PDB file of N, CA and C in Angstrom:
ATOM      1  N   MET A   1     154.126  53.358 162.294  1.00 63.00           N
ATOM      2  CA  MET A   1     154.300  52.005 163.130  1.00 63.00           C
ATOM      3  C   MET A   1     155.647  51.334 162.943  1.00 63.00           C
ATOM      4  N   GLU A   2     156.417  51.174 164.182  1.00 73.00           N
ATOM      5  CA  GLU A   2     157.970  50.575 163.707  1.00 73.00           C
ATOM      6  C   GLU A   2     157.483  49.102 164.110  1.00 73.00           C
ATOM      7  N   LEU A   3     158.206  48.543 162.924  1.00 75.00           N
ATOM      8  CA  LEU A   3     158.186  46.597 162.982  1.00 75.00           C
ATOM      9  C   LEU A   3     158.968  46.361 163.940  1.00 75.00           C
ATOM     10  N   ASN A   4     158.446  45.564 165.049  1.00 82.00           N
ATOM     11  CA  ASN A   4     158.917  44.957 165.953  1.00 82.00           C
ATOM     12  C   ASN A   4     158.934  43.507 166.050  1.00 82.00           C
ATOM     13  N   PRO A   5     159.970  42.517 165.886  1.00 86.00           N
ATOM     14  CA  PRO A   5     159.839  40.975 165.788  1.00 86.00           C
ATOM     15  C   PRO A   5     159.176  40.618 167.115  1.00 86.00           C
ATOM     16  N   THR A   6     159.931  41.077 168.044  1.00 90.00           N
ATOM     17  CA  THR A   6     159.442  40.558 169.450  1.00 90.00           C
ATOM     18  C   THR A   6     157.631  40.835 169.716  1.00 90.00           C
ATOM     19  N   TRP A   7     157.073  41.916 169.132  1.00 85.00           N
ATOM     20  CA  TRP A   7     155.676  42.231 169.258  1.00 85.00           C
ATOM     21  C   TRP A   7     154.982  41.253 168.444  1.00 85.00           C
ATOM     22  N   PHE A   8     155.512  40.949 166.940  1.00 83.00           N
ATOM     23  CA  PHE A   8     154.885  39.853 166.392  1.00 83.00           C
ATOM     24  C   PHE A   8     154.904  38.576 166.878  1.00 83.00           C
ATOM     25  N   ASN A   9     156.095  38.059 167.178  1.00 88.00           N
ATOM     26  CA  ASN A   9     156.251  36.903 168.185  1.00 88.00           C
ATOM     27  C   ASN A   9     155.114  36.546 168.934  1.00 88.00           C
ATOM     28  N   GLU A  10     155.260  37.762 169.765  1.00 88.00           N
ATOM     29  CA  GLU A  10     153.907  37.374 171.224  1.00 88.00           C
ATOM     30  C   GLU A  10     152.669  37.242 170.676  1.00 88.00           C
ATOM     31  N   LEU A  11     152.521  38.195 169.445  1.00 83.00           N
ATOM     32  CA  LEU A  11     150.973  38.099 168.756  1.00 83.00           C
ATOM     33  C   LEU A  11     150.639  36.827 168.486  1.00 83.00           C
ATOM     34  N   ALA A  12     151.749  36.356 167.541  1.00 84.00           N
ATOM     35  CA  ALA A  12     151.532  34.779 166.861  1.00 84.00           C
ATOM     36  C   ALA A  12     151.525  33.835 167.865  1.00 84.00           C
ATOM     37  N   ARG A  13     152.174  33.894 169.111  1.00 88.00           N
ATOM     38  CA  ARG A  13     152.396  32.862 169.891  1.00 88.00           C
ATOM     39  C   ARG A  13     151.084  32.902 170.997  1.00 88.00           C
ATOM     40  N   SER A  14     150.482  34.247 170.880  1.00 88.00           N
ATOM     41  CA  SER A  14     149.267  34.093 171.767  1.00 88.00           C
ATOM     42  C   SER A  14     147.887  33.908 171.422  1.00 88.00           C
ATOM     43  N   ARG A  15     147.882  33.713 170.112  1.00 81.00           N
ATOM     44  CA  ARG A  15     146.621  33.484 169.311  1.00 81.00           C
ATOM     45  C   ARG A  15     146.055  32.187 169.411  1.00 81.00           C
ATOM     46  N   ARG A  16     144.816  31.984 169.599  1.00 78.00           N
ATOM     47  CA  ARG A  16     144.182  30.815 169.767  1.00 78.00           C
ATOM     48  C   ARG A  16     142.997  30.671 168.993  1.00 78.00           C
ATOM     49  N   SER A  17     142.685  29.406 168.868  1.00 79.00           N
ATOM     50  CA  SER A  17     141.495  29.358 168.237  1.00 79.00           C
ATOM     51  C   SER A  17     140.564  29.071 169.074  1.00 79.00           C
ATOM     52  N   THR A  18     139.039  29.284 168.809  1.00 76.00           N
ATOM     53  CA  THR A  18     138.115  29.165 169.815  1.00 76.00           C
ATOM     54  C   THR A  18     137.120  28.413 169.096  1.00 76.00           C
ATOM     55  N   PHE A  19     136.528  27.211 169.847  1.00 78.00           N
ATOM     56  CA  PHE A  19     135.774  26.451 169.156  1.00 78.00           C
ATOM     57  C   PHE A  19     134.325  26.632 169.939  1.00 78.00           C
ATOM     58  N   PRO A  20     133.227  25.963 168.957  1.00 77.00           N
ATOM     59  CA  PRO A  20     131.725  26.362 169.534  1.00 77.00           C
ATOM     60  C   PRO A  20     131.455  25.761 170.996  1.00 77.00           C
ATOM     61  N   ASP A  21     132.121  24.744 171.001  1.00 79.00           N
ATOM     62  CA  ASP A  21     131.763  23.943 172.380  1.00 79.00           C
ATOM     63  C   ASP A  21     132.654  24.829 173.902  1.00 79.00           C
ATOM     64  N   GLN A  22     133.219  25.723 173.450  1.00 75.00           N
ATOM     65  CA  GLN A  22     133.716  26.538 174.390  1.00 75.00           C
ATOM     66  C   GLN A  22     132.695  27.847 174.791  1.00 75.00           C
ATOM     67  N   PHE A  23     131.714  27.929 174.276  1.00 76.00           N
ATOM     68  CA  PHE A  23     130.723  29.088 174.377  1.00 76.00           C
ATOM     69  C   PHE A  23     129.790  28.715 175.011  1.00 76.00           C
ATOM     70  N   LYS A  24     129.057  29.461 176.077  1.00 79.00           N
ATOM     71  CA  LYS A  24     127.958  28.776 177.011  1.00 79.00           C
ATOM     72  C   LYS A  24     126.503  29.944 176.436  1.00 79.00           C
ATOM     73  N   ALA A  25     125.743  29.262 176.000  1.00 81.00           N
ATOM     74  CA  ALA A  25     124.567  29.838 175.342  1.00 81.00           C
ATOM     75  C   ALA A  25     124.232  30.914 176.032  1.00 81.00           C
ATOM     76  N   ASN A  26     123.878  30.820 177.378  1.00 86.00           N
ATOM     77  CA  ASN A  26     123.390  32.138 178.037  1.00 86.00           C
ATOM     78  C   ASN A  26     124.109  33.195 178.691  1.00 86.00           C
ATOM     79  N   ASP A  27     125.431  33.040 178.101  1.00 86.00           N
ATOM     80  CA  ASP A  27     126.342  34.068 178.561  1.00 86.00           C
ATOM     81  C   ASP A  27     126.160  34.974 177.564  1.00 86.00           C
ATOM     82  N   PRO A  28     125.834  36.462 178.360  1.00 88.00           N
ATOM     83  CA  PRO A  28     125.654  37.763 177.168  1.00 88.00           C
ATOM     84  C   PRO A  28     126.991  38.264 176.645  1.00 88.00           C
ATOM     85  N   VAL A  29     127.180  38.761 175.471  1.00 88.00           N
ATOM     86  CA  VAL A  29     128.181  39.348 174.920  1.00 88.00           C
ATOM     87  C   VAL A  29     128.046  40.866 174.879  1.00 88.00           C
ATOM     88  N   ALA A  30     128.624  41.899 175.272  1.00 91.00           N
ATOM     89  CA  ALA A  30     128.260  43.295 175.271  1.00 91.00           C
ATOM     90  C   ALA A  30     128.359  43.706 173.795  1.00 91.00           C
ATOM     91  N   ASP A  31     127.381  44.600 173.676  1.00 95.00           N
ATOM     92  CA  ASP A  31     127.233  44.968 172.228  1.00 95.00           C
ATOM     93  C   ASP A  31     128.919  45.595 171.763  1.00 95.00           C
ATOM     94  N   GLU A  32     129.546  46.125 172.632  1.00 95.00           N
ATOM     95  CA  GLU A  32     130.787  46.962 172.394  1.00 95.00           C
ATOM     96  C   GLU A  32     131.698  45.960 172.009  1.00 95.00           C
ATOM     97  N   ILE A  33     131.667  44.655 172.443  1.00 92.00           N
ATOM     98  CA  ILE A  33     132.538  43.569 172.311  1.00 92.00           C
ATOM     99  C   ILE A  33     132.312  43.285 170.603  1.00 92.00           C
ATOM    100  N   ILE A  34     130.959  43.107 170.531  1.00 92.00           N
ATOM    101  CA  ILE A  34     130.371  42.508 169.173  1.00 92.00           C
ATOM    102  C   ILE A  34     131.087  43.407 168.164  1.00 92.00           C
ATOM    103  N   GLU A  35     130.667  44.802 168.315  1.00 95.00           N
ATOM    104  CA  GLU A  35     131.157  45.991 167.694  1.00 95.00           C
ATOM    105  C   GLU A  35     132.488  45.789 167.164  1.00 95.00           C
ATOM    106  N   GLU A  36     133.269  45.611 168.199  1.00 93.00           N
ATOM    107  CA  GLU A  36     134.943  45.360 167.982  1.00 93.00           C
ATOM    108  C   GLU A  36     135.138  44.448 167.480  1.00 93.00           C
ATOM    109  N   ILE A  37     134.532  43.074 167.507  1.00 89.00           N
ATOM    110  CA  ILE A  37     135.001  42.137 166.497  1.00 89.00           C
ATOM    111  C   ILE A  37     134.559  42.351 165.205  1.00 89.00           C
ATOM    112  N   LEU A  38     133.212  42.787 164.895  1.00 91.00           N
ATOM    113  CA  LEU A  38     133.074  43.016 163.668  1.00 91.00           C
ATOM    114  C   LEU A  38     133.934  44.024 162.607  1.00 91.00           C
ATOM    115  N   THR A  39     134.248  45.363 163.404  1.00 91.00           N
ATOM    116  CA  THR A  39     135.108  46.007 162.869  1.00 91.00           C
ATOM    117  C   THR A  39     136.509  45.437 162.742  1.00 91.00           C
ATOM    118  N   ASN A  40     137.097  44.587 163.267  1.00 87.00           N
ATOM    119  CA  ASN A  40     138.311  43.820 163.379  1.00 87.00           C
ATOM    120  C   ASN A  40     138.130  43.028 162.085  1.00 87.00           C
ATOM    121  N   ALA A  41     136.971  42.302 161.876  1.00 86.00           N
ATOM    122  CA  ALA A  41     136.896  41.107 160.831  1.00 86.00           C
ATOM    123  C   ALA A  41     137.000  41.966 159.171  1.00 86.00           C
ATOM    124  N   THR A  42     136.480  43.307 159.497  1.00 86.00           N
ATOM    125  CA  THR A  42     136.694  44.099 158.242  1.00 86.00           C
ATOM    126  C   THR A  42     138.289  43.954 157.764  1.00 86.00           C
ATOM    127  N   TRP A  43     139.145  43.929 158.751  1.00 83.00           N
ATOM    128  CA  TRP A  43     140.339  44.134 158.249  1.00 83.00           C
ATOM    129  C   TRP A  43     141.224  42.843 157.933  1.00 83.00           C
ATOM    130  N   ALA A  44     140.775  41.780 158.052  1.00 79.00           N
ATOM    131  CA  ALA A  44     140.961  40.325 157.809  1.00 79.00           C
ATOM    132  C   ALA A  44     141.084  40.168 156.163  1.00 79.00           C
ATOM    133  N   PRO A  45     142.083  39.521 155.810  1.00 74.00           N
ATOM    134  CA  PRO A  45     142.254  39.072 154.222  1.00 74.00           C
ATOM    135  C   PRO A  45     141.062  38.411 153.839  1.00 74.00           C
ATOM    136  N   THR A  46     141.050  38.503 152.719  1.00 70.00           N
ATOM    137  CA  THR A  46     139.912  37.578 151.869  1.00 70.00           C
ATOM    138  C   THR A  46     140.920  36.663 151.067  1.00 70.00           C
ATOM    139  N   HIS A  47     140.057  35.648 150.658  1.00 71.00           N
ATOM    140  CA  HIS A  47     140.606  34.560 149.959  1.00 71.00           C
ATOM    141  C   HIS A  47     140.773  34.855 148.450  1.00 71.00           C
ATOM    142  N   GLY A  48     141.936  35.383 147.987  1.00 71.00           N
ATOM    143  CA  GLY A  48     141.850  35.849 146.518  1.00 71.00           C
ATOM    144  C   GLY A  48     141.050  36.895 146.305  1.00 71.00           C
ATOM    145  N   LYS A  49     140.850  37.486 146.942  1.00 65.00           N
ATOM    146  CA  LYS A  49     139.731  38.806 146.978  1.00 65.00           C
ATOM    147  C   LYS A  49     138.274  38.292 146.438  1.00 65.00           C
ATOM    148  N   ALA A  50     138.138  37.376 146.766  1.00 69.00           N
ATOM    149  CA  ALA A  50     136.777  36.740 146.241  1.00 69.00           C
ATOM    150  C   ALA A  50     135.683  37.162 147.548  1.00 69.00           C
ATOM    151  N   GLU A  51     134.885  37.682 147.165  1.00 65.00           N
ATOM    152  CA  GLU A  51     133.616  38.191 148.108  1.00 65.00           C
ATOM    153  C   GLU A  51     132.748  37.979 147.697  1.00 65.00           C
ATOM    154  N   PRO A  52     131.991  36.577 147.663  1.00 67.00           N
ATOM    155  CA  PRO A  52     130.784  36.238 147.115  1.00 67.00           C
ATOM    156  C   PRO A  52     129.482  37.021 147.226  1.00 67.00           C
ATOM    157  N   TRP A  53     129.439  37.846 148.481  1.00 70.00           N
ATOM    158  CA  TRP A  53     128.286  38.817 148.688  1.00 70.00           C
ATOM    159  C   TRP A  53     128.476  40.076 147.941  1.00 70.00           C
ATOM    160  N   SER A  54     129.550  40.355 147.152  1.00 61.00           N
ATOM    161  CA  SER A  54     129.718  41.436 146.274  1.00 61.00           C
ATOM    162  C   SER A  54     128.778  41.314 145.053  1.00 61.00           C
TER     163      SER A  54
END
């Protein structure tokens, strides 16, 4: 993969935080989306490689 500063700038500037009050309890989330979120979460860095569940 070629490192492209423009791509990273776009990514960094387009990210956003999501807060619990933005969710609606009765809106279903497709299983595919949940699976993709969980897969992506496995790539997130850990804090000092501390994994308390290990």
